[in-house]
Amino acid sequence: MKVLLLKDITNLGKRLEVKEVNEGYARNFLFTKGLAVVADSPKARLALEDAKKSTRRSEKSTSIQKAFADKLENKVIELKRQTTESGTLYASINPQEIVEEVSKKLHIDLNPARIKINEPIKRMGAHKVRYGKGSLQTEFKVIVSALSSKSQNSNNK
């Protein structure tokens, strides 16, 4: 009996492969556990269509992520923040603040969960930041500088 595997099965095959198995094995184990369907059934056709749609969705998502990565590659984002007299920031810069600045300057909407910062940004200077997931990651710089003393004084009033 030919069956379409719905999940990877050790010693039998991978998901969406058509395999020839004994009828008893198919009916008593594979079908009852939901691991396979008859290869020429409507359920098999639906499973294949769903797999194709899923593949198209993931390809589209990958192309969008690649476009974001290309736009961000080697860009420099500058953030101005209030600092102490010793040059450290009052509060560390979080991914949400970076996303907002990228949105303002580059008109790109990013997901803050995909921003990776090696260490908290708590001091002025250049910091490398990675954005992405899996193999589609890009790196850009965030430069933190102090607000001018006039700006700090006007904010305090």
C-alpha positions in Angstrom: 0.0 0.0 0.0 1.4 3.4 -0.9 1.2 6.1 1.8 2.1 9.7 2.0 4.0 10.4 5.2 2.8 13.4 7.2 5.7 13.4 9.6 9.3 12.2 9.6 9.4 8.6 10.7 12.7 6.9 11.7 13.7 4.0 9.4 10.8 4.8 7.0 11.1 8.2 5.5 10.7 12.0 5.7 7.6 14.2 5.7 5.7 14.3 2.4 7.5 11.3 0.9 5.4 8.5 -0.7 6.4 5.1 0.6 5.3 1.5 0.0 4.4 -0.2 3.3 2.4 -3.3 4.5 -1.3 -2.7 4.7 -1.5 -3.8 8.3 1.3 -1.4 9.3 -0.4 1.4 7.5 -3.9 0.8 8.9 -2.9 -0.2 12.5 -0.1 2.2 13.2 0.5 5.0 10.6 -3.2 5.9 10.0 -4.2 5.6 13.7 -1.3 7.8 14.9 -2.0 10.4 12.1 1.5 9.8 10.7 0.4 9.0 7.1 -2.5 9.0 4.7 -3.3 6.9 1.6 -1.1 8.3 -1.2 -3.9 8.9 -3.7 -6.6 10.2 -1.3 -8.0 13.7 -1.2 -6.2 14.2 2.2 -2.9 13.5 0.5 -3.6 16.2 -2.1 -4.5 18.7 0.6 -1.3 17.9 2.6 0.8 18.5 -0.6 -1.0 21.8 -1.3 -0.5 22.9 2.3 3.2 22.1 2.0 3.5 24.1 -1.2 1.7 27.1 0.4 4.0 26.8 3.4 7.0 26.8 1.2 5.8 29.8 -0.8 5.1 31.7 2.5 8.6 30.9 3.9 10.2 32.0 0.6 8.3 35.3 0.6 9.3 35.8 4.2 12.9 35.1 3.4 12.9 37.5 0.5 11.5 40.2 2.8 14.1 39.6 5.4 16.8 39.7 2.7 15.5 43.1 1.6 15.7 44.4 5.1 19.2 43.0 5.5 20.3 44.7 2.3 18.9 48.0 3.4 20.5 47.9 6.8 23.9 46.5 5.8 26.7 48.8 7.0 24.3 51.6 7.9 25.0 54.0 10.7 22.2 55.1 13.1 23.0 58.0 15.4 21.2 58.4 18.8 21.6 61.4 21.0 21.0 60.9 24.7 21.5 62.6 28.0 24.7 61.6 29.7 26.3 62.0 33.1 29.4 64.1 33.6 31.5 61.0 33.2 30.0 60.3 29.8 27.8 57.3 30.7 24.1 57.2 29.8 21.4 57.6 32.4 19.6 54.6 30.9 20.8 51.9 28.5 19.5 51.9 25.0 17.1 49.1 24.3 16.1 47.4 21.0 12.8 49.3 20.8 14.6 52.7 20.7 16.9 51.4 17.9 13.8 50.3 16.0 12.2 53.7 16.4 15.3 55.5 15.2 15.7 53.1 12.2 12.0 53.7 11.3 12.5 57.5 11.4 15.7 57.7 9.5 15.5 54.8 7.0 11.8 54.2 6.9 12.1 50.5 7.6 9.8 48.8 10.1 11.8 46.2 12.1 10.9 43.7 14.7 12.6 44.6 18.0 12.8 40.9 19.0 15.3 40.3 16.1 17.8 42.9 17.2 20.8 41.4 18.9 23.0 43.6 21.1 26.2 41.9 22.4 26.2 44.0 25.6 23.8 46.7 26.9 24.5 50.1 25.4 25.3 52.2 28.4 28.1 54.5 27.1 28.7 56.9 24.3 30.5 55.7 21.1 30.0 53.3 18.3 28.3 49.9 18.9 27.7 47.0 16.6 24.2 45.7 16.4 22.9 42.6 14.5 19.5 42.3 13.0 17.9 39.1 11.6 17.2 35.5 12.3 19.1 32.4 11.3 21.4 32.8 8.3 19.9 36.1 7.2 21.6 38.5 9.7 23.1 41.8 9.0 25.2 44.1 11.0 25.0 47.9 11.4 26.4 50.5 13.7 24.6 52.6 16.4 26.5 55.7 17.4 25.5 57.2 20.7 26.4 60.8 21.3 25.6 63.3 24.1 22.9 65.9 23.7 24.4 69.4 23.6 24.5 71.1 26.9 22.0 73.7 25.7 19.5 70.9 24.9 20.1 69.2 28.3 19.5 72.5 30.1 16.3 73.3 28.1 15.0 69.7 28.8 15.6 70.2 32.6 13.6 73.5 32.7 
